[in-house]
Amino acid sequence: MQKADVILVVDDTPTNLRLISEALTDAGFEIATAINGEMALKQIQYSLPDLILLDVMMPGINGFETCKRLKENAATCDIPVIFMTALSDTDSKVKGLSLGAVDYITKPFQEEELLARVKTHLELRSLTKNLEKKVVERTAELSLALEDLQESQIKLVQREKMSALGQLVAGIAHEINNPVGFISANLEHTEEYFKALVNHLQLYQQEFSQPGMKILEDAEDIDLEYLLTDLPKIIGSMQQGTERIRHISNSIRIFSRTDSDRKVFFNIHEGIDSTILILQHRLKANEKRPDIVMIKEYGCLPNIECYPGQINQVFMNLLANAIDAIEEANQERSFEEIKAYPNQIAIHTNLTEDGTGVVIKIIDNGAGMSEDTKNKVFDQFFTTKAVGKGTGLGLSIVRQIVVEKHGGTLEVKSIPGQGSEFAIALPVKAEIID
């Protein structure tokens, strides 16, 4: 059974209270009464009516002041107020309506008119409430749809970005491997051929101890003794160079690993090292600052079950952001100041106490963040960078990969002017999330 609407009748005349109450009760309404404005305001503190019939002319607080106080109170401001008055002048009506009243009933009034006006305004209030409810519900639906759309956009950006990056660097690694393999193989043959020629030359020197002036002069011109000493060193340096290129190519391959449809076991430290190598050019000294010092304190970690390509993207975004924060801080410092207090990024890894997870901390001594920025840093499309410099997706994608894709946690600590620390915790054994 539907609950009856409650109507508060405020009038200092007992006869009016009785007549109005009887008419409204017969019409099915629940009635509350008050003989003045003070009593009405006190009564409303304990029970809110659905509509108020308010007499204008009352001792103490009159109807206009009572209405004003009702509309100033957040709990009562939306309750419809209908004034009851013998005053019929336009100024009084305008004043009442300007204070927030919805209607006027002039005394003496007809019962049919009273009931019609009460029912009309109760229906209007009900319709308003339903409309507000629908607006709230629709707004919530639209907000959820917007969140889903933004989530889909992030996933699409992440997928396309990783796919394009993976194809690019994998292609580069492949192109590097071919000539490097050719050079490396030929260096081995070159070294063997050189040793054979040296042995042959030494045999000539033994068999022909007096080679003649032309040969002696030519040996002096080409500095034969130095050549025989230095050429093996050159070949050795070239071999070291090719091994270095092989290492770079292997790091690129590790970084660009395309994810399968399931998680695989992966060496976290290899992922970090490959990412650092990709960013090496940004760590080197330039005319404005010395090298950014990279400090690595690795614990003894097992391989973890994850999507390697996505985890490498987390390292890439966090390390690139750390470098950006350092560059931002450097704008306020001279070369000598930076040299005295060097730029640095520290990476700490360790196993959790229970052995079920790993923790990776990336700490920089860059510009740091305010409390407001720190609270928004993982929000979608939030960025502190200038227009065209950032999408606001980097750290949002990091959070999605760590928390949603791998069931881990991501925390940030930061102090303006001192730097930031991002702590990633990942389970060793994959959880069923996708």
GROMACS .gro file of C-alpha atoms in nm:
model
  434
    1MET     CA    1   0.000   0.000   0.000
    2GLN     CA    2   0.135   0.339  -0.100
    3LYS     CA    3   0.220   0.571   0.187
    4ALA     CA    4  -0.003   0.882   0.212
    5ASP     CA    5   0.154   1.222   0.143
    6VAL     CA    6   0.217   1.429   0.455
    7ILE     CA    7   0.100   1.790   0.454
    8LEU     CA    8   0.206   2.039   0.722
    9VAL     CA    9  -0.058   2.307   0.786
   10VAL     CA   10   0.070   2.621   0.959
   11ASP     CA   11  -0.197   2.868   1.077
   12ASP     CA   12  -0.251   3.061   1.400
   13THR     CA   13  -0.631   3.032   1.372
   14PRO     CA   14  -0.765   2.707   1.527
   15THR     CA   15  -1.078   2.712   1.310
   16ASN     CA   16  -0.873   2.729   0.991
   17LEU     CA   17  -0.650   2.444   1.113
   18ARG     CA   18  -0.955   2.228   1.185
   19LEU     CA   19  -1.131   2.294   0.854
   20ILE     CA   20  -0.822   2.245   0.641
   21SER     CA   21  -0.717   1.933   0.832
   22GLU     CA   22  -1.063   1.774   0.794
   23ALA     CA   23  -1.073   1.845   0.419
   24LEU     CA   24  -0.725   1.706   0.359
   25THR     CA   25  -0.779   1.402   0.583
   26ASP     CA   26  -1.099   1.315   0.398
   27ALA     CA   27  -0.901   1.337   0.073
   28GLY     CA   28  -0.657   1.074   0.201
   29PHE     CA   29  -0.366   1.290   0.316
   30GLU     CA   30  -0.176   1.260   0.643
   31ILE     CA   31  -0.182   1.590   0.833
   32ALA     CA   32   0.063   1.766   1.067
   33THR     CA   33  -0.016   2.107   1.218
   34ALA     CA   34   0.165   2.404   1.373
   35ILE     CA   35   0.018   2.727   1.510
   36ASN     CA   36   0.316   2.952   1.422
   37GLY     CA   37   0.639   2.969   1.224
   38GLU     CA   38   0.868   2.876   1.516
   39MET     CA   39   0.676   2.554   1.587
   40ALA     CA   40   0.672   2.466   1.216
   41LEU     CA   41   1.051   2.504   1.186
   42LYS     CA   42   1.110   2.289   1.496
   43GLN     CA   43   0.866   2.020   1.382
   44ILE     CA   44   1.032   1.993   1.042
   45GLN     CA   45   1.363   1.906   1.212
   46TYR     CA   46   1.213   1.571   1.317
   47SER     CA   47   0.986   1.489   1.023
   48LEU     CA   48   0.984   1.630   0.669
   49PRO     CA   49   0.642   1.684   0.508
   50ASP     CA   50   0.572   1.647   0.136
   51LEU     CA   51   0.405   1.990   0.113
   52ILE     CA   52   0.347   2.290   0.341
   53LEU     CA   53   0.036   2.510   0.361
   54LEU     CA   54   0.166   2.829   0.521
   55ASP     CA   55  -0.035   3.121   0.658
   56VAL     CA   56   0.123   3.462   0.585
   57MET     CA   57  -0.005   3.671   0.874
   58MET     CA   58   0.107   3.511   1.204
   59PRO     CA   59   0.249   3.645   1.530
   60GLY     CA   60   0.625   3.611   1.580
   61ILE     CA   61   0.781   3.479   1.262
   62ASN     CA   62   0.540   3.553   0.980
   63GLY     CA   63   0.487   3.333   0.677
   64PHE     CA   64   0.736   3.519   0.457
   65GLU     CA   65   1.023   3.477   0.708
   66THR     CA   66   0.929   3.112   0.770
   67CYS     CA   67   0.938   3.043   0.397
   68LYS     CA   68   1.272   3.218   0.363
   69ARG     CA   69   1.426   2.999   0.636
   70LEU     CA   70   1.281   2.685   0.479
   71LYS     CA   71   1.437   2.768   0.144
   72GLU     CA   72   1.775   2.846   0.304
   73ASN     CA   73   1.787   2.498   0.460
   74ALA     CA   74   1.923   2.228   0.224
   75ALA     CA   75   1.700   1.965   0.387
   76THR     CA   76   1.376   2.161   0.329
   77CYS     CA   77   1.445   2.385   0.030
   78ASP     CA   78   1.271   2.156  -0.221
   79ILE     CA   79   0.945   2.113  -0.021
   80PRO     CA   80   0.661   2.294  -0.203
   81VAL     CA   81   0.518   2.585  -0.004
   82ILE     CA   82   0.166   2.721  -0.074
   83PHE     CA   83   0.082   3.048   0.096
   84MET     CA   84  -0.263   3.098   0.254
   85THR     CA   85  -0.359   3.462   0.302
   86ALA     CA   86  -0.638   3.717   0.300
   87LEU     CA   87  -0.399   3.957   0.128
   88SER     CA   88  -0.480   3.987  -0.239
   89ASP     CA   89  -0.248   4.269  -0.344
   90THR     CA   90   0.005   4.193  -0.617
   91ASP     CA   91   0.310   4.302  -0.413
   92SER     CA   92   0.243   4.040  -0.144
   93LYS     CA   93   0.203   3.765  -0.403
   94VAL     CA   94   0.521   3.865  -0.584
   95LYS     CA   95   0.711   3.873  -0.256
   96GLY     CA   96   0.589   3.526  -0.160
   97LEU     CA   97   0.672   3.374  -0.497
   98SER     CA   98   1.016   3.541  -0.500
   99LEU     CA   99   1.090   3.373  -0.165
  100GLY     CA  100   1.029   3.032  -0.324
  101ALA     CA  101   0.660   2.962  -0.273
  102VAL     CA  102   0.494   2.764  -0.552
  103ASP     CA  103   0.142   2.900  -0.522
  104TYR     CA  104  -0.109   3.123  -0.338
  105ILE     CA  105  -0.453   3.043  -0.195
  106THR     CA  106  -0.661   3.344  -0.098
  107LYS     CA  107  -0.882   3.328   0.211
  108PRO     CA  108  -1.164   3.248   0.234
  109PHE     CA  109  -1.093   2.952   0.005
  110GLN     CA  110  -1.305   2.682  -0.151
  111GLU     CA  111  -1.234   2.321  -0.049
  112GLU     CA  112  -1.227   2.205  -0.414
  113GLU     CA  113  -0.970   2.473  -0.503
  114LEU     CA  114  -0.755   2.385  -0.202
  115LEU     CA  115  -0.752   2.013  -0.287
  116ALA     CA  116  -0.689   2.078  -0.657
  117ARG     CA  117  -0.388   2.301  -0.587
  118VAL     CA  118  -0.245   2.061  -0.327
  119LYS     CA  119  -0.278   1.761  -0.559
  120THR     CA  120  -0.129   1.953  -0.853
  121HIS     CA  121   0.183   2.056  -0.665
  122LEU     CA  122   0.232   1.712  -0.509
  123GLU     CA  123   0.213   1.560  -0.857
  124LEU     CA  124   0.459   1.819  -0.986
  125ARG     CA  125   0.698   1.739  -0.703
  126SER     CA  126   0.665   1.366  -0.771
  127LEU     CA  127   0.732   1.421  -1.140
  128THR     CA  128   1.033   1.638  -1.056
  129LYS     CA  129   1.174   1.373  -0.824
  130ASN     CA  130   1.126   1.102  -1.084
  131LEU     CA  131   1.288   1.321  -1.347
  132GLU     CA  132   1.584   1.392  -1.117
  133LYS     CA  133   1.616   1.020  -1.047
  134LYS     CA  134   1.613   0.940  -1.417
  135VAL     CA  135   1.868   1.214  -1.484
  136VAL     CA  136   2.097   1.071  -1.213
  137GLU     CA  137   2.053   0.718  -1.349
  138ARG     CA  138   2.111   0.831  -1.706
  139THR     CA  139   2.414   1.034  -1.601
  140ALA     CA  140   2.555   0.728  -1.425
  141GLU     CA  141   2.493   0.518  -1.736
  142LEU     CA  142   2.665   0.777  -1.956
  143SER     CA  143   2.956   0.803  -1.712
  144LEU     CA  144   2.995   0.426  -1.717
  145ALA     CA  145   2.976   0.423  -2.097
  146LEU     CA  146   3.240   0.698  -2.111
  147GLU     CA  147   3.467   0.501  -1.877
  148ASP     CA  148   3.421   0.190  -2.092
  149LEU     CA  149   3.499   0.391  -2.405
  150GLN     CA  150   3.811   0.543  -2.250
  151GLU     CA  151   3.918   0.199  -2.128
  152SER     CA  152   3.872   0.061  -2.478
  153GLN     CA  153   4.068   0.352  -2.623
  154ILE     CA  154   4.355   0.289  -2.383
  155LYS     CA  155   4.359  -0.082  -2.464
  156LEU     CA  156   4.355  -0.004  -2.836
  157VAL     CA  157   4.635   0.253  -2.802
  158GLN     CA  158   4.838   0.012  -2.591
  159ARG     CA  159   4.784  -0.279  -2.831
  160GLU     CA  160   4.862  -0.074  -3.143
  161LYS     CA  161   5.160   0.093  -2.976
  162MET     CA  162   5.311  -0.235  -2.863
  163SER     CA  163   5.240  -0.401  -3.197
  164ALA     CA  164   5.400  -0.118  -3.395
  165LEU     CA  165   5.694  -0.088  -3.155
  166GLY     CA  166   5.746  -0.464  -3.148
  167GLN     CA  167   5.747  -0.488  -3.528
  168LEU     CA  168   5.980  -0.190  -3.559
  169VAL     CA  169   6.246  -0.299  -3.313
  170ALA     CA  170   6.220  -0.665  -3.413
  171GLY     CA  171   6.281  -0.559  -3.771
  172ILE     CA  172   6.578  -0.345  -3.664
  173ALA     CA  173   6.722  -0.633  -3.462
  174HIS     CA  174   6.686  -0.865  -3.761
  175GLU     CA  175   6.853  -0.614  -3.994
  176ILE     CA  176   7.139  -0.567  -3.747
  177ASN     CA  177   7.193  -0.940  -3.697
  178ASN     CA  178   7.258  -1.015  -4.064
  179PRO     CA  179   7.556  -0.780  -4.124
  180VAL     CA  180   7.688  -0.833  -3.771
  181GLY     CA  181   7.687  -1.207  -3.825
  182PHE     CA  182   7.871  -1.158  -4.154
  183ILE     CA  183   8.131  -0.926  -3.996
  184SER     CA  184   8.180  -1.149  -3.693
  185ALA     CA  185   8.233  -1.460  -3.904
  186ASN     CA  186   8.480  -1.281  -4.133
  187LEU     CA  187   8.672  -1.138  -3.838
  188GLU     CA  188   8.736  -1.491  -3.717
  189HIS     CA  189   8.872  -1.584  -4.061
  190THR     CA  190   9.071  -1.258  -4.076
  191GLU     CA  191   9.235  -1.339  -3.745
  192GLU     CA  192   9.325  -1.689  -3.864
  193TYR     CA  193   9.459  -1.559  -4.197
  194PHE     CA  194   9.665  -1.292  -4.021
  195LYS     CA  195   9.819  -1.547  -3.786
  196ALA     CA  196   9.906  -1.766  -4.086
  197LEU     CA  197  10.067  -1.472  -4.267
  198VAL     CA  198  10.268  -1.378  -3.957
  199ASN     CA  199  10.388  -1.735  -3.922
  200HIS     CA  200  10.480  -1.737  -4.290
  201LEU     CA  201  10.667  -1.405  -4.255
  202GLN     CA  202  10.855  -1.533  -3.951
  203LEU     CA  203  10.954  -1.842  -4.152
  204TYR     CA  204  11.092  -1.617  -4.428
  205GLN     CA  205  11.291  -1.424  -4.168
  206GLN     CA  206  11.437  -1.748  -4.036
  207GLU     CA  207  11.528  -1.890  -4.378
  208PHE     CA  208  11.651  -1.562  -4.528
  209SER     CA  209  11.826  -1.376  -4.252
  210GLN     CA  210  11.973  -1.127  -4.506
  211PRO     CA  211  11.664  -1.017  -4.707
  212GLY     CA  212  11.826  -0.724  -4.887
  213MET     CA  213  11.797  -0.347  -4.865
  214LYS     CA  214  11.464  -0.310  -5.046
  215ILE     CA  215  11.286  -0.542  -4.805
  216LEU     CA  216  11.453  -0.380  -4.503
  217GLU     CA  217  11.360  -0.030  -4.624
  218ASP     CA  218  10.999  -0.136  -4.689
  219ALA     CA  219  10.976  -0.297  -4.343
  220GLU     CA  220  11.095   0.031  -4.194
  221ASP     CA  221  10.851   0.237  -4.404
  222ILE     CA  222  10.548   0.036  -4.298
  223ASP     CA  223  10.679  -0.001  -3.941
  224LEU     CA  224  10.647  -0.376  -3.963
  225GLU     CA  225  10.717  -0.441  -3.596
  226TYR     CA  226  10.441  -0.200  -3.483
  227LEU     CA  227  10.200  -0.339  -3.748
  228LEU     CA  228  10.250  -0.694  -3.624
  229THR     CA  229  10.185  -0.579  -3.266
  230ASP     CA  230   9.890  -0.347  -3.335
  231LEU     CA  231   9.689  -0.540  -3.594
  232PRO     CA  232   9.588  -0.819  -3.350
  233LYS     CA  233   9.466  -0.546  -3.112
  234ILE     CA  234   9.258  -0.388  -3.389
  235ILE     CA  235   9.104  -0.722  -3.476
  236GLY     CA  236   9.032  -0.781  -3.105
  237SER     CA  237   8.861  -0.440  -3.076
  238MET     CA  238   8.651  -0.512  -3.383
  239GLN     CA  239   8.546  -0.844  -3.232
  240GLN     CA  240   8.451  -0.670  -2.908
  241GLY     CA  241   8.251  -0.416  -3.111
  242THR     CA  242   8.057  -0.687  -3.292
  243GLU     CA  243   7.985  -0.858  -2.959
  244ARG     CA  244   7.857  -0.527  -2.826
  245ILE     CA  245   7.626  -0.490  -3.127
  246ARG     CA  246   7.510  -0.850  -3.075
  247HIS     CA  247   7.431  -0.762  -2.712
  248ILE     CA  248   7.235  -0.452  -2.817
  249SER     CA  249   7.046  -0.652  -3.077
  250ASN     CA  250   6.964  -0.919  -2.819
  251SER     CA  251   6.843  -0.652  -2.575
  252ILE     CA  252   6.619  -0.505  -2.844
  253ARG     CA  253   6.483  -0.853  -2.913
  254ILE     CA  254   6.412  -0.906  -2.541
  255PHE     CA  255   6.242  -0.567  -2.512
  256SER     CA  256   6.027  -0.619  -2.821
  257ARG     CA  257   5.900  -0.966  -2.733
  258THR     CA  258   5.549  -1.000  -2.868
  259ASP     CA  259   5.307  -1.142  -2.614
  260SER     CA  260   5.146  -1.477  -2.673
  261ASP     CA  261   4.788  -1.553  -2.575
  262ARG     CA  262   4.915  -1.675  -2.239
  263LYS     CA  263   5.166  -1.561  -1.982
  264VAL     CA  264   5.518  -1.702  -1.988
  265PHE     CA  265   5.806  -1.703  -1.742
  266PHE     CA  266   6.030  -1.400  -1.781
  267ASN     CA  267   6.351  -1.264  -1.628
  268ILE     CA  268   6.262  -0.923  -1.484
  269HIS     CA  269   6.623  -0.807  -1.477
  270GLU     CA  270   6.667  -0.882  -1.847
  271GLY     CA  271   6.361  -0.669  -1.917
  272ILE     CA  272   6.495  -0.377  -1.710
  273ASP     CA  273   6.843  -0.399  -1.865
  274SER     CA  274   6.706  -0.408  -2.218
  275THR     CA  275   6.490  -0.104  -2.147
  276ILE     CA  276   6.785   0.088  -2.003
  277LEU     CA  277   6.984   0.006  -2.315
  278ILE     CA  278   6.706   0.141  -2.538
  279LEU     CA  279   6.707   0.465  -2.333
  280GLN     CA  280   7.088   0.486  -2.308
  281HIS     CA  281   7.107   0.786  -2.542
  282ARG     CA  282   6.891   0.988  -2.301
  283LEU     CA  283   7.116   0.905  -2.006
  284LYS     CA  284   7.438   1.030  -2.166
  285ALA     CA  285   7.589   1.370  -2.084
  286ASN     CA  286   7.516   1.673  -2.299
  287GLU     CA  287   7.607   2.042  -2.299
  288LYS     CA  288   7.357   2.113  -2.020
  289ARG     CA  289   7.432   1.829  -1.776
  290PRO     CA  290   7.660   1.535  -1.693
  291ASP     CA  291   7.548   1.171  -1.732
  292ILE     CA  292   7.236   1.059  -1.549
  293VAL     CA  293   7.372   0.797  -1.309
  294MET     CA  294   7.189   0.464  -1.321
  295ILE     CA  295   7.208   0.270  -0.993
  296LYS     CA  296   7.096  -0.094  -1.007
  297GLU     CA  297   7.051  -0.294  -0.687
  298TYR     CA  298   6.908  -0.626  -0.797
  299GLY     CA  299   6.791  -0.891  -0.555
  300CYS     CA  300   6.782  -1.262  -0.626
  301LEU     CA  301   6.455  -1.302  -0.815
  302PRO     CA  302   6.292  -1.601  -0.981
  303ASN     CA  303   6.145  -1.570  -1.328
  304ILE     CA  304   5.787  -1.448  -1.303
  305GLU     CA  305   5.486  -1.557  -1.509
  306CYS     CA  306   5.370  -1.255  -1.710
  307TYR     CA  307   5.330  -1.090  -2.049
  308PRO     CA  308   5.694  -0.982  -2.110
  309GLY     CA  309   5.617  -0.720  -2.373
  310GLN     CA  310   5.369  -0.544  -2.145
  311ILE     CA  311   5.602  -0.555  -1.844
  312ASN     CA  312   5.880  -0.404  -2.058
  313GLN     CA  313   5.639  -0.128  -2.157
  314VAL     CA  314   5.586  -0.055  -1.785
  315PHE     CA  315   5.963  -0.019  -1.737
  316MET     CA  316   5.990   0.198  -2.048
  317ASN     CA  317   5.714   0.438  -1.937
  318LEU     CA  318   5.840   0.470  -1.579
  319LEU     CA  319   6.206   0.515  -1.674
  320ALA     CA  320   6.122   0.764  -1.951
  321ASN     CA  321   5.907   0.961  -1.702
  322ALA     CA  322   6.192   0.957  -1.450
  323ILE     CA  323   6.427   1.105  -1.712
  324ASP     CA  324   6.163   1.368  -1.799
  325ALA     CA  325   6.130   1.461  -1.430
  326ILE     CA  326   6.508   1.499  -1.402
  327GLU     CA  327   6.522   1.715  -1.715
  328GLU     CA  328   6.246   1.933  -1.570
  329ALA     CA  329   6.438   1.978  -1.245
  330ASN     CA  330   6.755   2.062  -1.439
  331GLN     CA  331   6.591   2.372  -1.588
  332GLU     CA  332   6.639   2.541  -1.250
  333ARG     CA  333   7.001   2.424  -1.200
  334SER     CA  334   7.339   2.503  -1.352
  335PHE     CA  335   7.584   2.244  -1.486
  336GLU     CA  336   7.800   2.282  -1.175
  337GLU     CA  337   7.502   2.242  -0.942
  338ILE     CA  338   7.401   1.924  -1.122
  339LYS     CA  339   7.759   1.796  -1.104
  340ALA     CA  340   7.765   1.857  -0.728
  341TYR     CA  341   7.430   1.684  -0.681
  342PRO     CA  342   7.422   1.433  -0.970
  343ASN     CA  343   7.112   1.327  -1.155
  344GLN     CA  344   7.037   0.966  -1.076
  345ILE     CA  345   6.780   0.692  -1.116
  346ALA     CA  346   6.793   0.397  -0.877
  347ILE     CA  347   6.629   0.063  -0.944
  348HIS     CA  348   6.582  -0.179  -0.652
  349THR     CA  349   6.436  -0.527  -0.685
  350ASN     CA  350   6.361  -0.780  -0.416
  351LEU     CA  351   6.143  -1.078  -0.335
  352THR     CA  352   5.850  -1.032  -0.096
  353GLU     CA  353   5.882  -1.187   0.249
  354ASP     CA  354   5.645  -1.472   0.167
  355GLY     CA  355   5.822  -1.538  -0.163
  356THR     CA  356   5.503  -1.511  -0.370
  357GLY     CA  357   5.584  -1.180  -0.538
  358VAL     CA  358   5.855  -0.944  -0.657
  359VAL     CA  359   5.888  -0.572  -0.590
  360ILE     CA  360   6.052  -0.328  -0.831
  361LYS     CA  361   6.118   0.029  -0.716
  362ILE     CA  362   6.221   0.304  -0.959
  363ILE     CA  363   6.344   0.614  -0.776
  364ASP     CA  364   6.455   0.943  -0.930
  365ASN     CA  365   6.578   1.270  -0.783
  366GLY     CA  366   6.388   1.482  -1.033
  367ALA     CA  367   6.125   1.752  -0.997
  368GLY     CA  368   5.881   1.548  -0.786
  369MET     CA  369   5.505   1.601  -0.774
  370SER     CA  370   5.255   1.796  -0.569
  371GLU     CA  371   4.994   1.605  -0.366
  372ASP     CA  372   4.724   1.700  -0.616
  373THR     CA  373   4.928   1.576  -0.914
  374LYS     CA  374   5.022   1.256  -0.731
  375ASN     CA  375   4.653   1.180  -0.669
  376LYS     CA  376   4.572   1.219  -1.040
  377VAL     CA  377   4.887   1.075  -1.196
  378PHE     CA  378   4.728   0.740  -1.293
  379ASP     CA  379   4.405   0.896  -1.426
  380GLN     CA  380   4.326   0.851  -1.793
  381PHE     CA  381   4.439   1.144  -2.013
  382PHE     CA  382   4.590   1.335  -1.719
  383THR     CA  383   4.924   1.497  -1.800
  384THR     CA  384   5.134   1.782  -1.663
  385LYS     CA  385   5.326   1.817  -1.989
  386ALA     CA  386   5.270   2.092  -2.243
  387VAL     CA  387   5.023   2.047  -2.527
  388GLY     CA  388   5.167   1.805  -2.780
  389LYS     CA  389   5.425   1.670  -2.535
  390GLY     CA  390   5.219   1.402  -2.364
  391THR     CA  391   4.899   1.203  -2.411
  392GLY     CA  392   4.821   1.135  -2.046
  393LEU     CA  393   4.803   0.763  -2.125
  394GLY     CA  394   5.150   0.646  -2.017
  395LEU     CA  395   5.091   0.596  -1.644
  396SER     CA  396   4.729   0.499  -1.699
  397ILE     CA  397   4.851   0.214  -1.920
  398VAL     CA  398   5.113   0.126  -1.657
  399ARG     CA  399   4.840   0.094  -1.394
  400GLN     CA  400   4.624  -0.113  -1.627
  401ILE     CA  401   4.909  -0.354  -1.709
  402VAL     CA  402   5.028  -0.395  -1.349
  403VAL     CA  403   4.693  -0.402  -1.167
  404GLU     CA  404   4.438  -0.532  -1.416
  405LYS     CA  405   4.649  -0.755  -1.641
  406HIS     CA  406   4.886  -0.899  -1.378
  407GLY     CA  407   4.702  -0.867  -1.045
  408GLY     CA  408   4.981  -0.655  -0.898
  409THR     CA  409   4.991  -0.324  -0.715
  410LEU     CA  410   5.132   0.016  -0.807
  411GLU     CA  411   5.219   0.288  -0.556
  412VAL     CA  412   5.384   0.627  -0.583
  413LYS     CA  413   5.562   0.848  -0.332
  414SER     CA  414   5.679   1.194  -0.425
  415ILE     CA  415   5.808   1.515  -0.271
  416PRO     CA  416   5.819   1.834  -0.482
  417GLY     CA  417   6.179   1.929  -0.558
  418GLN     CA  418   6.320   1.599  -0.429
  419GLY     CA  419   6.196   1.327  -0.661
  420SER     CA  420   5.955   1.036  -0.695
  421GLU     CA  421   5.943   0.664  -0.622
  422PHE     CA  422   5.722   0.419  -0.810
  423ALA     CA  423   5.685   0.077  -0.647
  424ILE     CA  424   5.556  -0.214  -0.855
  425ALA     CA  425   5.458  -0.545  -0.694
  426LEU     CA  426   5.393  -0.845  -0.919
  427PRO     CA  427   5.300  -1.203  -0.833
  428VAL     CA  428   5.556  -1.470  -0.926
  429LYS     CA  429   5.284  -1.711  -1.032
  430ALA     CA  430   5.023  -1.577  -1.270
  431GLU     CA  431   4.673  -1.525  -1.139
  432ILE     CA  432   4.374  -1.601  -1.362
  433ILE     CA  433   4.263  -1.246  -1.446
  434ASP     CA  434   4.189  -1.220  -1.817
   0.00000   0.00000   0.00000
